[in-house]
Each structure stands twice: as C-alpha cells, then as structure tokens.
PDB file of C-alpha atoms in Angstrom:
ATOM      1  CA  UNK A 268      29.596 -17.458 -21.863  1.00  0.00           C
ATOM      2  CA  UNK A 269      30.382 -14.752 -19.015  1.00  0.00           C
ATOM      3  CA  UNK A 270      27.494 -12.487 -19.776  1.00  0.00           C
ATOM      4  CA  UNK A 271      24.576 -15.133 -19.604  1.00  0.00           C
ATOM      5  CA  UNK A 272      26.149 -16.199 -16.157  1.00  0.00           C
ATOM      6  CA  UNK A 273      26.213 -12.543 -14.911  1.00  0.00           C
ATOM      7  CA  UNK A 274      22.536 -12.071 -15.997  1.00  0.00           C
ATOM      8  CA  UNK A 275      21.532 -15.242 -14.413  1.00  0.00           C
ATOM      9  CA  UNK A 276      23.170 -14.057 -11.165  1.00  0.00           C
ATOM     10  CA  UNK A 277      21.485 -10.765 -11.348  1.00  0.00           C
ATOM     11  CA  UNK A 278      17.898 -12.520 -11.202  1.00  0.00           C
ATOM     12  CA  UNK A 279      19.024 -14.420  -8.244  1.00  0.00           C
ATOM     13  CA  UNK A 280      19.617 -11.229  -6.096  1.00  0.00           C
ATOM     14  CA  UNK A 281      16.840 -10.211  -4.039  1.00  0.00           C
ATOM     15  CA  UNK A 282      14.862  -7.006  -4.779  1.00  0.00           C
ATOM     16  CA  UNK A 283      14.667  -4.345  -2.065  1.00  0.00           C
ATOM     17  CA  UNK A 284      11.469  -5.156  -0.053  1.00  0.00           C
ATOM     18  CA  UNK A 285       9.997  -1.684  -1.137  1.00  0.00           C
ATOM     19  CA  UNK A 286      10.212  -2.792  -4.864  1.00  0.00           C
ATOM     20  CA  UNK A 287       7.570  -5.460  -4.133  1.00  0.00           C
ATOM     21  CA  UNK A 288       4.953  -2.780  -3.672  1.00  0.00           C
ATOM     22  CA  UNK A 289       4.084  -2.292  -7.370  1.00  0.00           C
ATOM     23  CA  UNK A 290       1.569   0.129  -8.766  1.00  0.00           C
ATOM     24  CA  UNK A 291      -2.033  -1.354  -8.588  1.00  0.00           C
ATOM     25  CA  UNK A 292      -4.841  -2.066  -6.057  1.00  0.00           C
ATOM     26  CA  UNK A 293      -3.701  -3.017  -2.486  1.00  0.00           C
ATOM     27  CA  UNK A 294      -5.131  -3.975   0.822  1.00  0.00           C
ATOM     28  CA  UNK A 295      -3.081  -3.453   3.972  1.00  0.00           C
ATOM     29  CA  UNK A 296      -4.273  -5.849   6.682  1.00  0.00           C
ATOM     30  CA  UNK A 297      -2.620  -6.622  10.024  1.00  0.00           C
ATOM     31  CA  UNK A 298      -1.427 -10.090   9.065  1.00  0.00           C
ATOM     32  CA  UNK A 299       0.301 -11.681   6.274  1.00  0.00           C
ATOM     33  CA  UNK A 300      -0.794 -14.210   3.420  1.00  0.00           C
ATOM     34  CA  UNK A 301      -4.421 -14.020   3.837  1.00  0.00           C
ATOM     35  CA  UNK A 302      -6.718 -16.604   2.133  1.00  0.00           C
ATOM     36  CA  UNK A 303      -7.941 -15.243  -1.108  1.00  0.00           C
ATOM     37  CA  UNK A 304     -11.533 -14.999  -0.044  1.00  0.00           C
ATOM     38  CA  UNK A 305     -10.641 -12.874   3.122  1.00  0.00           C
ATOM     39  CA  UNK A 306      -8.537 -10.731   1.027  1.00  0.00           C
ATOM     40  CA  UNK A 307     -11.255 -10.163  -1.452  1.00  0.00           C
ATOM     41  CA  UNK A 308     -13.571  -9.188   1.190  1.00  0.00           C
ATOM     42  CA  UNK A 309     -11.163  -6.598   2.620  1.00  0.00           C
ATOM     43  CA  UNK A 310     -10.584  -5.161  -0.813  1.00  0.00           C
ATOM     44  CA  UNK A 311     -14.358  -4.768  -1.571  1.00  0.00           C
ATOM     45  CA  UNK A 312     -14.574  -2.541   1.629  1.00  0.00           C
ATOM     46  CA  UNK A 313     -11.637  -0.434   1.101  1.00  0.00           C
ATOM     47  CA  UNK A 314      -8.409  -0.275  -0.898  1.00  0.00           C
ATOM     48  CA  UNK A 315      -5.398   1.947  -1.886  1.00  0.00           C
ATOM     49  CA  UNK A 316      -4.425   2.726  -5.425  1.00  0.00           C
ATOM     50  CA  UNK A 317      -0.523   2.695  -5.309  1.00  0.00           C
ATOM     51  CA  UNK A 318       0.576   4.934  -8.170  1.00  0.00           C
ATOM     52  CA  UNK A 319       3.765   4.365 -10.377  1.00  0.00           C
ATOM     53  CA  UNK A 320       5.498   7.338  -8.621  1.00  0.00           C
ATOM     54  CA  UNK A 321       5.024   5.853  -5.261  1.00  0.00           C
ATOM     55  CA  UNK A 322       2.144   7.961  -4.195  1.00  0.00           C
ATOM     56  CA  UNK A 323      -1.185   6.554  -3.210  1.00  0.00           C
ATOM     57  CA  UNK A 324      -4.936   7.168  -3.312  1.00  0.00           C
ATOM     58  CA  UNK A 325      -7.054   5.425  -0.701  1.00  0.00           C
ATOM     59  CA  UNK A 326     -10.908   4.505  -0.951  1.00  0.00           C
ATOM     60  CA  UNK A 327     -13.416   3.553   1.639  1.00  0.00           C
ATOM     61  CA  UNK A 328     -17.161   3.018   1.491  1.00  0.00           C
ATOM     62  CA  UNK A 329     -19.178   6.155   2.398  1.00  0.00           C
ATOM     63  CA  UNK A 330     -22.787   6.956   2.913  1.00  0.00           C
ATOM     64  CA  UNK A 331     -24.940   5.221   0.447  1.00  0.00           C
ATOM     65  CA  UNK A 332     -22.479   2.584  -0.262  1.00  0.00           C
ATOM     66  CA  UNK A 333     -20.423   4.401  -2.729  1.00  0.00           C
ATOM     67  CA  UNK A 334     -16.655   4.556  -2.425  1.00  0.00           C
ATOM     68  CA  UNK A 335     -15.225   7.856  -1.186  1.00  0.00           C
ATOM     69  CA  UNK A 336     -11.575   8.861  -1.450  1.00  0.00           C
ATOM     70  CA  UNK A 337     -10.369   9.224   2.310  1.00  0.00           C
ATOM     71  CA  UNK A 338      -6.544   9.860   1.613  1.00  0.00           C
ATOM     72  CA  UNK A 339      -4.011  11.180  -1.022  1.00  0.00           C
ATOM     73  CA  UNK A 340      -0.386  10.939  -0.416  1.00  0.00           C
ATOM     74  CA  UNK A 341       2.760  11.717  -2.316  1.00  0.00           C
ATOM     75  CA  UNK A 342       5.950   9.913  -1.433  1.00  0.00           C
ATOM     76  CA  UNK A 343       9.711  10.338  -1.646  1.00  0.00           C
ATOM     77  CA  UNK A 344      12.268   7.433  -1.152  1.00  0.00           C
ATOM     78  CA  UNK A 345      14.342   7.672   2.080  1.00  0.00           C
ATOM     79  CA  UNK A 346      16.866   4.760   0.867  1.00  0.00           C
ATOM     80  CA  UNK A 347      16.111   1.376  -0.654  1.00  0.00           C
ATOM     81  CA  UNK A 348      13.453   0.458   1.844  1.00  0.00           C
ATOM     82  CA  UNK A 349      12.139   3.624   3.324  1.00  0.00           C
ATOM     83  CA  UNK A 350      10.029   6.391   2.128  1.00  0.00           C
ATOM     84  CA  UNK A 351       8.166   9.622   3.529  1.00  0.00           C
ATOM     85  CA  UNK A 352       4.525  10.505   2.551  1.00  0.00           C
ATOM     86  CA  UNK A 353       2.786  13.767   2.737  1.00  0.00           C
ATOM     87  CA  UNK A 354      -0.638  14.579   1.791  1.00  0.00           C
ATOM     88  CA  UNK A 355      -4.180  14.476   3.403  1.00  0.00           C
ATOM     89  CA  UNK A 356      -6.415  11.959   5.304  1.00  0.00           C
ATOM     90  CA  UNK A 357     -10.125  12.132   6.008  1.00  0.00           C
ATOM     91  CA  UNK A 358     -11.098  10.386   9.115  1.00  0.00           C
ATOM     92  CA  UNK A 359     -14.649  11.572   8.889  1.00  0.00           C
ATOM     93  CA  UNK A 360     -13.883  15.254  10.034  1.00  0.00           C
ATOM     94  CA  UNK A 361     -12.863  16.499   6.688  1.00  0.00           C
ATOM     95  CA  UNK A 362      -9.271  16.400   5.094  1.00  0.00           C
ATOM     96  CA  UNK A 363      -6.411  17.020   7.413  1.00  0.00           C
ATOM     97  CA  UNK A 364      -2.748  17.307   6.540  1.00  0.00           C
ATOM     98  CA  UNK A 365      -0.686  14.144   7.274  1.00  0.00           C
ATOM     99  CA  UNK A 366       2.817  12.951   7.041  1.00  0.00           C
ATOM    100  CA  UNK A 367       4.333   9.460   7.726  1.00  0.00           C
ATOM    101  CA  UNK A 368       7.530   7.550   7.385  1.00  0.00           C
ATOM    102  CA  UNK A 369       7.278   3.857   6.261  1.00  0.00           C
ATOM    103  CA  UNK A 370      10.049   1.234   6.250  1.00  0.00           C
ATOM    104  CA  UNK A 371       9.573  -2.078   4.399  1.00  0.00           C
ATOM    105  CA  UNK A 372      11.123  -5.577   5.249  1.00  0.00           C
ATOM    106  CA  UNK A 373      10.356  -9.184   4.330  1.00  0.00           C
ATOM    107  CA  UNK A 374       9.130 -11.532   7.033  1.00  0.00           C
ATOM    108  CA  UNK A 375       7.254 -14.685   7.041  1.00  0.00           C
ATOM    109  CA  UNK A 376       7.637 -14.773   3.192  1.00  0.00           C
ATOM    110  CA  UNK A 377       5.772 -11.655   2.919  1.00  0.00           C
ATOM    111  CA  UNK A 378       6.235  -7.840   2.722  1.00  0.00           C
ATOM    112  CA  UNK A 379       5.944  -6.144   5.974  1.00  0.00           C
ATOM    113  CA  UNK A 380       5.555  -2.236   6.427  1.00  0.00           C
ATOM    114  CA  UNK A 381       6.162  -0.146   9.665  1.00  0.00           C
ATOM    115  CA  UNK A 382       4.529   3.109   9.355  1.00  0.00           C
ATOM    116  CA  UNK A 383       5.050   6.027  11.803  1.00  0.00           C
ATOM    117  CA  UNK A 384       2.406   8.925  11.540  1.00  0.00           C
ATOM    118  CA  UNK A 385       3.622  12.295  12.715  1.00  0.00           C
ATOM    119  CA  UNK A 386       2.001  13.493  15.839  1.00  0.00           C
ATOM    120  CA  UNK A 387       0.735  10.027  16.796  1.00  0.00           C
ATOM    121  CA  UNK A 388       3.522   8.698  19.033  1.00  0.00           C
ATOM    122  CA  UNK A 389       6.471   6.405  18.296  1.00  0.00           C
ATOM    123  CA  UNK A 390       4.629   3.073  18.079  1.00  0.00           C
ATOM    124  CA  UNK A 391       4.561   2.028  14.370  1.00  0.00           C
ATOM    125  CA  UNK A 392       1.545   0.614  12.609  1.00  0.00           C
ATOM    126  CA  UNK A 393       2.411  -2.802  11.187  1.00  0.00           C
ATOM    127  CA  UNK A 394       0.711  -3.852   8.008  1.00  0.00           C
ATOM    128  CA  UNK A 395       1.205  -6.665   5.338  1.00  0.00           C
ATOM    129  CA  UNK A 396       0.351  -5.302   1.998  1.00  0.00           C
ATOM    130  CA  UNK A 397      -1.304  -7.664  -0.470  1.00  0.00           C
ATOM    131  CA  UNK A 398      -2.527  -7.066  -3.929  1.00  0.00           C
ATOM    132  CA  UNK A 399      -6.148  -7.123  -4.264  1.00  0.00           C
ATOM    133  CA  UNK A 400      -7.828  -9.803  -6.626  1.00  0.00           C
ATOM    134  CA  UNK A 401      -9.215  -8.279  -9.702  1.00  0.00           C
ATOM    135  CA  UNK A 402     -12.762  -9.454  -9.184  1.00  0.00           C
ATOM    136  CA  UNK A 403     -12.831  -7.623  -5.779  1.00  0.00           C
ATOM    137  CA  UNK A 404     -11.741  -4.418  -7.317  1.00  0.00           C
ATOM    138  CA  UNK A 405     -14.467  -4.821  -9.930  1.00  0.00           C
ATOM    139  CA  UNK A 406     -17.049  -5.442  -7.237  1.00  0.00           C
ATOM    140  CA  UNK A 407     -15.717  -2.452  -5.408  1.00  0.00           C
ATOM    141  CA  UNK A 408     -15.808  -0.120  -8.241  1.00  0.00           C
ATOM    142  CA  UNK A 409     -19.220  -1.201  -9.006  1.00  0.00           C
ATOM    143  CA  UNK A 410     -20.445   0.574  -5.861  1.00  0.00           C
ATOM    144  CA  UNK A 411     -19.487   3.854  -7.536  1.00  0.00           C
ATOM    145  CA  UNK A 412     -17.073   6.506  -6.459  1.00  0.00           C
ATOM    146  CA  UNK A 413     -18.758   9.635  -4.706  1.00  0.00           C
ATOM    147  CA  UNK A 414     -17.280  13.113  -5.646  1.00  0.00           C
ATOM    148  CA  UNK A 415     -15.402  14.901  -3.070  1.00  0.00           C
ATOM    149  CA  UNK A 416     -17.320  17.702  -1.492  1.00  0.00           C
TER     150      UNK A 416
END
C-alpha cells in the first residue's frame, strides 16, 4: 500500500518550470495564454523548433514567402530552471555569434521566460512560450524552407 501512495504523491509534485518546454514547435509571444487563432497566426509567421537536447532552430518568413532559418542555438542547463545558450542569430545582416541566459518560472498559470542576451544590457526579454497548433505548423511548412546561403 505504501508504494502506490508514494507514486501518487510523486505525480502531485510540480515539475521545474523549464521542464514544461518540451521538444516541438513553439511561439514565444510577449503575453501568456493567447487564443488559439492568434497563436496559430503567430506560428505561421515564425516559430522555433525546440530540440530534445534543449537546443533550438528558429524560422521566419524570408523573401518570396519561404521560411528561412534565422537562428540555431545549443543550450546547457544552469540549474533546474535556467540555462545558457550559444549559437548564431541572423537579424538580416548575416549570421552573428550570440549567447544568452534564460530563466524559467510559472506565472499567471503559464510558463514565463526571462532571457538576457550578452552585449544587450541587463534588461531581460520576457516571453510566454506556447506550443504551436499542428495546423499552423503545416501551413508554415507549406511555404517551404529556403536553403541557407
């Protein structure tokens, strides 16, 4: 009887906030709990593919409407709810090295991220990651993915 009780208690313990960011297609808007139609519209115009190792690949529409990869990051944990990522970001002038630290928490019933990009001051960028609806990802991928130059 003791073992089922322990297992039940384990399921009631909250997971670290960062564990909510599972592999898959995500949007990182500036507000939590978007309506599905609004979230879908954001995902069609850009998304990040979070990988199982914690890294990510980001895509935005490019010239001609096809998606282009605008970032690639590898990440390492800095505790239960924080990590540091390194890689490249292309803001239009070509890929540039980038490094940032992110901490996760739960607020307003949603996952909240604070990201500080090295060289861009101490003010964090706050986002509320939300998984993209599958239909939105299918629509985005139908645009095609442009090869990197």
